[in-house]
PDB file of C-alpha atoms in Angstrom:
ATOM      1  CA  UNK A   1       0.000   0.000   0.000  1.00  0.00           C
ATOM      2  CA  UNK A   2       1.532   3.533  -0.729  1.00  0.00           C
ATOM      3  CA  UNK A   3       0.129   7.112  -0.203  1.00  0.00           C
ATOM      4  CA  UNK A   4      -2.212   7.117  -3.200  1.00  0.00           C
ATOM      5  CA  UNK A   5      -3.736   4.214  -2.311  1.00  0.00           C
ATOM      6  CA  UNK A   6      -4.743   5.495   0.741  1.00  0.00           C
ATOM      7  CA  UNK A   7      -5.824   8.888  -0.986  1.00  0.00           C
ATOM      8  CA  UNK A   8      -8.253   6.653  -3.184  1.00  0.00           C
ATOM      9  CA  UNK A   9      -9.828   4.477  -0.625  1.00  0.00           C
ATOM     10  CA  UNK A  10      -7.579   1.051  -2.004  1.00  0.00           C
ATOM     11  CA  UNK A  11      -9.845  -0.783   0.642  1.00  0.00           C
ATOM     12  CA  UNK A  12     -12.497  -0.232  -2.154  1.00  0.00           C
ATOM     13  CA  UNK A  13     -15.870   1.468  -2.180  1.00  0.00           C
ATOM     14  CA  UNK A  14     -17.022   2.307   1.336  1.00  0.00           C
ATOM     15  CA  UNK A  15     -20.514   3.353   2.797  1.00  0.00           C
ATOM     16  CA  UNK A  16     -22.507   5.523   0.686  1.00  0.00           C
ATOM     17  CA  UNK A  17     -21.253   9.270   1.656  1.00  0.00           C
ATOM     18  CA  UNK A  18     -24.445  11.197   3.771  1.00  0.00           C
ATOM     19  CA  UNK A  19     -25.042  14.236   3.305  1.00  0.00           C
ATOM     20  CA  UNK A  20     -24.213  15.957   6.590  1.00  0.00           C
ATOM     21  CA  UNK A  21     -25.129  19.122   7.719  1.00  0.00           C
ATOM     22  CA  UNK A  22     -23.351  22.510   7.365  1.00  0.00           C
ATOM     23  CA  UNK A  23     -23.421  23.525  10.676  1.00  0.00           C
ATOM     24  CA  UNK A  24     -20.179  23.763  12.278  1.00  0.00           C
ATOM     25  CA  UNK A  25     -19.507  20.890  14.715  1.00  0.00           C
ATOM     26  CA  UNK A  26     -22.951  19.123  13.335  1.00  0.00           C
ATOM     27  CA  UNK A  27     -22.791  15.680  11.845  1.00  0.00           C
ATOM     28  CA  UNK A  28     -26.086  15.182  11.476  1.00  0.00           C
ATOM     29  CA  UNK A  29     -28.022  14.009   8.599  1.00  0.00           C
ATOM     30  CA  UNK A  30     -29.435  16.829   6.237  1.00  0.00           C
ATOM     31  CA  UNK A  31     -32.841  16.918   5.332  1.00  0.00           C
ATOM     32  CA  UNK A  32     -33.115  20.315   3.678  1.00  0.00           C
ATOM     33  CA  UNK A  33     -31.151  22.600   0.685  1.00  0.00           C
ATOM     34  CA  UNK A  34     -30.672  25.999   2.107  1.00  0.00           C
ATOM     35  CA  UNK A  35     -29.826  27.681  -1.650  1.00  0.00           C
ATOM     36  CA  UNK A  36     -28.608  31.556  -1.488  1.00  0.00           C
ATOM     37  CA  UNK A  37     -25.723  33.740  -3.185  1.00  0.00           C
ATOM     38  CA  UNK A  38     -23.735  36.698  -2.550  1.00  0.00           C
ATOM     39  CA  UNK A  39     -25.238  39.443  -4.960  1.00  0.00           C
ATOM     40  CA  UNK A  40     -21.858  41.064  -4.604  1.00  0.00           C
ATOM     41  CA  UNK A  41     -20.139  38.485  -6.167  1.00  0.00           C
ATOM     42  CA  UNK A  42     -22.259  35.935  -7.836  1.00  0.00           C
ATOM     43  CA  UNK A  43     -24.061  36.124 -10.855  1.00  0.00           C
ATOM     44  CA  UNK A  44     -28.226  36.592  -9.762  1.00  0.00           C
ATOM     45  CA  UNK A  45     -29.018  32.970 -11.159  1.00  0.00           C
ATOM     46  CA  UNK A  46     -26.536  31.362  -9.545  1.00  0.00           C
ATOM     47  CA  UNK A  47     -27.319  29.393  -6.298  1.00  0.00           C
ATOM     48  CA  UNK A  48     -24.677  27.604  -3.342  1.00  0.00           C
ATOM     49  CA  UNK A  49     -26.152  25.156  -1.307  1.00  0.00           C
ATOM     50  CA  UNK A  50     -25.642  24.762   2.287  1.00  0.00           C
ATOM     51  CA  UNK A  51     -27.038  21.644   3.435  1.00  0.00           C
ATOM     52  CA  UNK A  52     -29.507  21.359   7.244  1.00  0.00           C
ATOM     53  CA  UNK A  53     -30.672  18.978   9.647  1.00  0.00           C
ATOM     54  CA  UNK A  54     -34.139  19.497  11.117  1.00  0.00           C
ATOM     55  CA  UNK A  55     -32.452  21.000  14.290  1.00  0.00           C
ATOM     56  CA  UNK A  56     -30.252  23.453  12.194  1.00  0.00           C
ATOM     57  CA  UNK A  57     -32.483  25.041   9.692  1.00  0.00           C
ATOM     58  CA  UNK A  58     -34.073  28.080  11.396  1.00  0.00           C
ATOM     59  CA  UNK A  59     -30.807  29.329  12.804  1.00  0.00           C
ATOM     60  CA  UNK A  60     -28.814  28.155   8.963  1.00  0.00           C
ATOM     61  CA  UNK A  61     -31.816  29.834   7.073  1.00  0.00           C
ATOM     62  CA  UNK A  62     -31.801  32.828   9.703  1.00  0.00           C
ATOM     63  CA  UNK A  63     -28.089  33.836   9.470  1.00  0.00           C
ATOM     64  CA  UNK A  64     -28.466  33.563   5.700  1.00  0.00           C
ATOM     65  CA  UNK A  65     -31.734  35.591   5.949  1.00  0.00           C
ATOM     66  CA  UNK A  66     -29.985  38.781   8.245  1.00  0.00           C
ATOM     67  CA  UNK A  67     -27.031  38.965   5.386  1.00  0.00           C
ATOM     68  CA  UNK A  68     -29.593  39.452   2.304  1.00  0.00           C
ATOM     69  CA  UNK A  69     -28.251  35.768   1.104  1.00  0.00           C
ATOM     70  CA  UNK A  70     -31.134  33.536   1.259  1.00  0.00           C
ATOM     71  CA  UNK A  71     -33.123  32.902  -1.876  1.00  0.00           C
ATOM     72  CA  UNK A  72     -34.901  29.084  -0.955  1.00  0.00           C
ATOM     73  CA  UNK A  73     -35.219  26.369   1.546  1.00  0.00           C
ATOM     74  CA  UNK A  74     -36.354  23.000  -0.269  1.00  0.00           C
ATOM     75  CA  UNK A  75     -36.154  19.152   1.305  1.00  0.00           C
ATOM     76  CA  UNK A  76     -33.198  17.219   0.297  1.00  0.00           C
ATOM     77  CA  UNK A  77     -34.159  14.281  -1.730  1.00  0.00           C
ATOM     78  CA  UNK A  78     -31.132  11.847  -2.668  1.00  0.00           C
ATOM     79  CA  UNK A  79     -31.046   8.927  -5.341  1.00  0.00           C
ATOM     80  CA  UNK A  80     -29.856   5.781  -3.881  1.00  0.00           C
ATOM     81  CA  UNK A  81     -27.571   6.890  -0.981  1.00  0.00           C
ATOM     82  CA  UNK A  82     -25.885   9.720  -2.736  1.00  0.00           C
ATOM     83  CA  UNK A  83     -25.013  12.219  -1.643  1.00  0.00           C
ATOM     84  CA  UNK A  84     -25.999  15.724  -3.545  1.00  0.00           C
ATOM     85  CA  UNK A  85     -23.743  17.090  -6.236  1.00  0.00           C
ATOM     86  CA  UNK A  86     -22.221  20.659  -6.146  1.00  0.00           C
ATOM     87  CA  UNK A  87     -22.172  21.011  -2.013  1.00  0.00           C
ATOM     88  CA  UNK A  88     -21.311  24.155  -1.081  1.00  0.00           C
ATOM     89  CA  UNK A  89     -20.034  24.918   2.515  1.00  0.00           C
TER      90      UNK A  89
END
């Protein structure tokens, strides 16, 4: 076994990644797609995603809210136990 083995998981495919919330210090499962941008910087149809649990979304969707980010809350549905593409922290 060398480095790049390790890098690529040589023990083969593992569980199926969860999507975890983006709450610092929370590992929880996500159930929602908080979607928002920076006007300043992004282009107006462009949308990141930070990922909630149930216990995290008010406070997630709030602090989003106060900075004139937020633009949609919507439940996260994944296919087969993937996790979503283009997660944005």
């Amino acid at each position: 076994m060398n480095i790049f083995d390790l890098a690529a998981g040589a023990d083969g495919p593992g569980p199926a990644a969860v999507a975890t919330c983006s709450r610092k210090a929370c590992r929880s499962e996500a159930s929602w797609q908080l979607l928002w941008n920076n006007p300043k910087i992004h282009t107006p149809e462009r949308r990141k995603i930070w990922l909630a649990c149930t216990d995290h979304r008010d406070w997630l969707e709030d602090y989003l809210q106060t900075r004139g980010l937020w633009k949609e809350t919507v439940e996260l549905v994944t296919g087969a136990g993937s996790a979503p593409s283009g997660q944005d922290r």
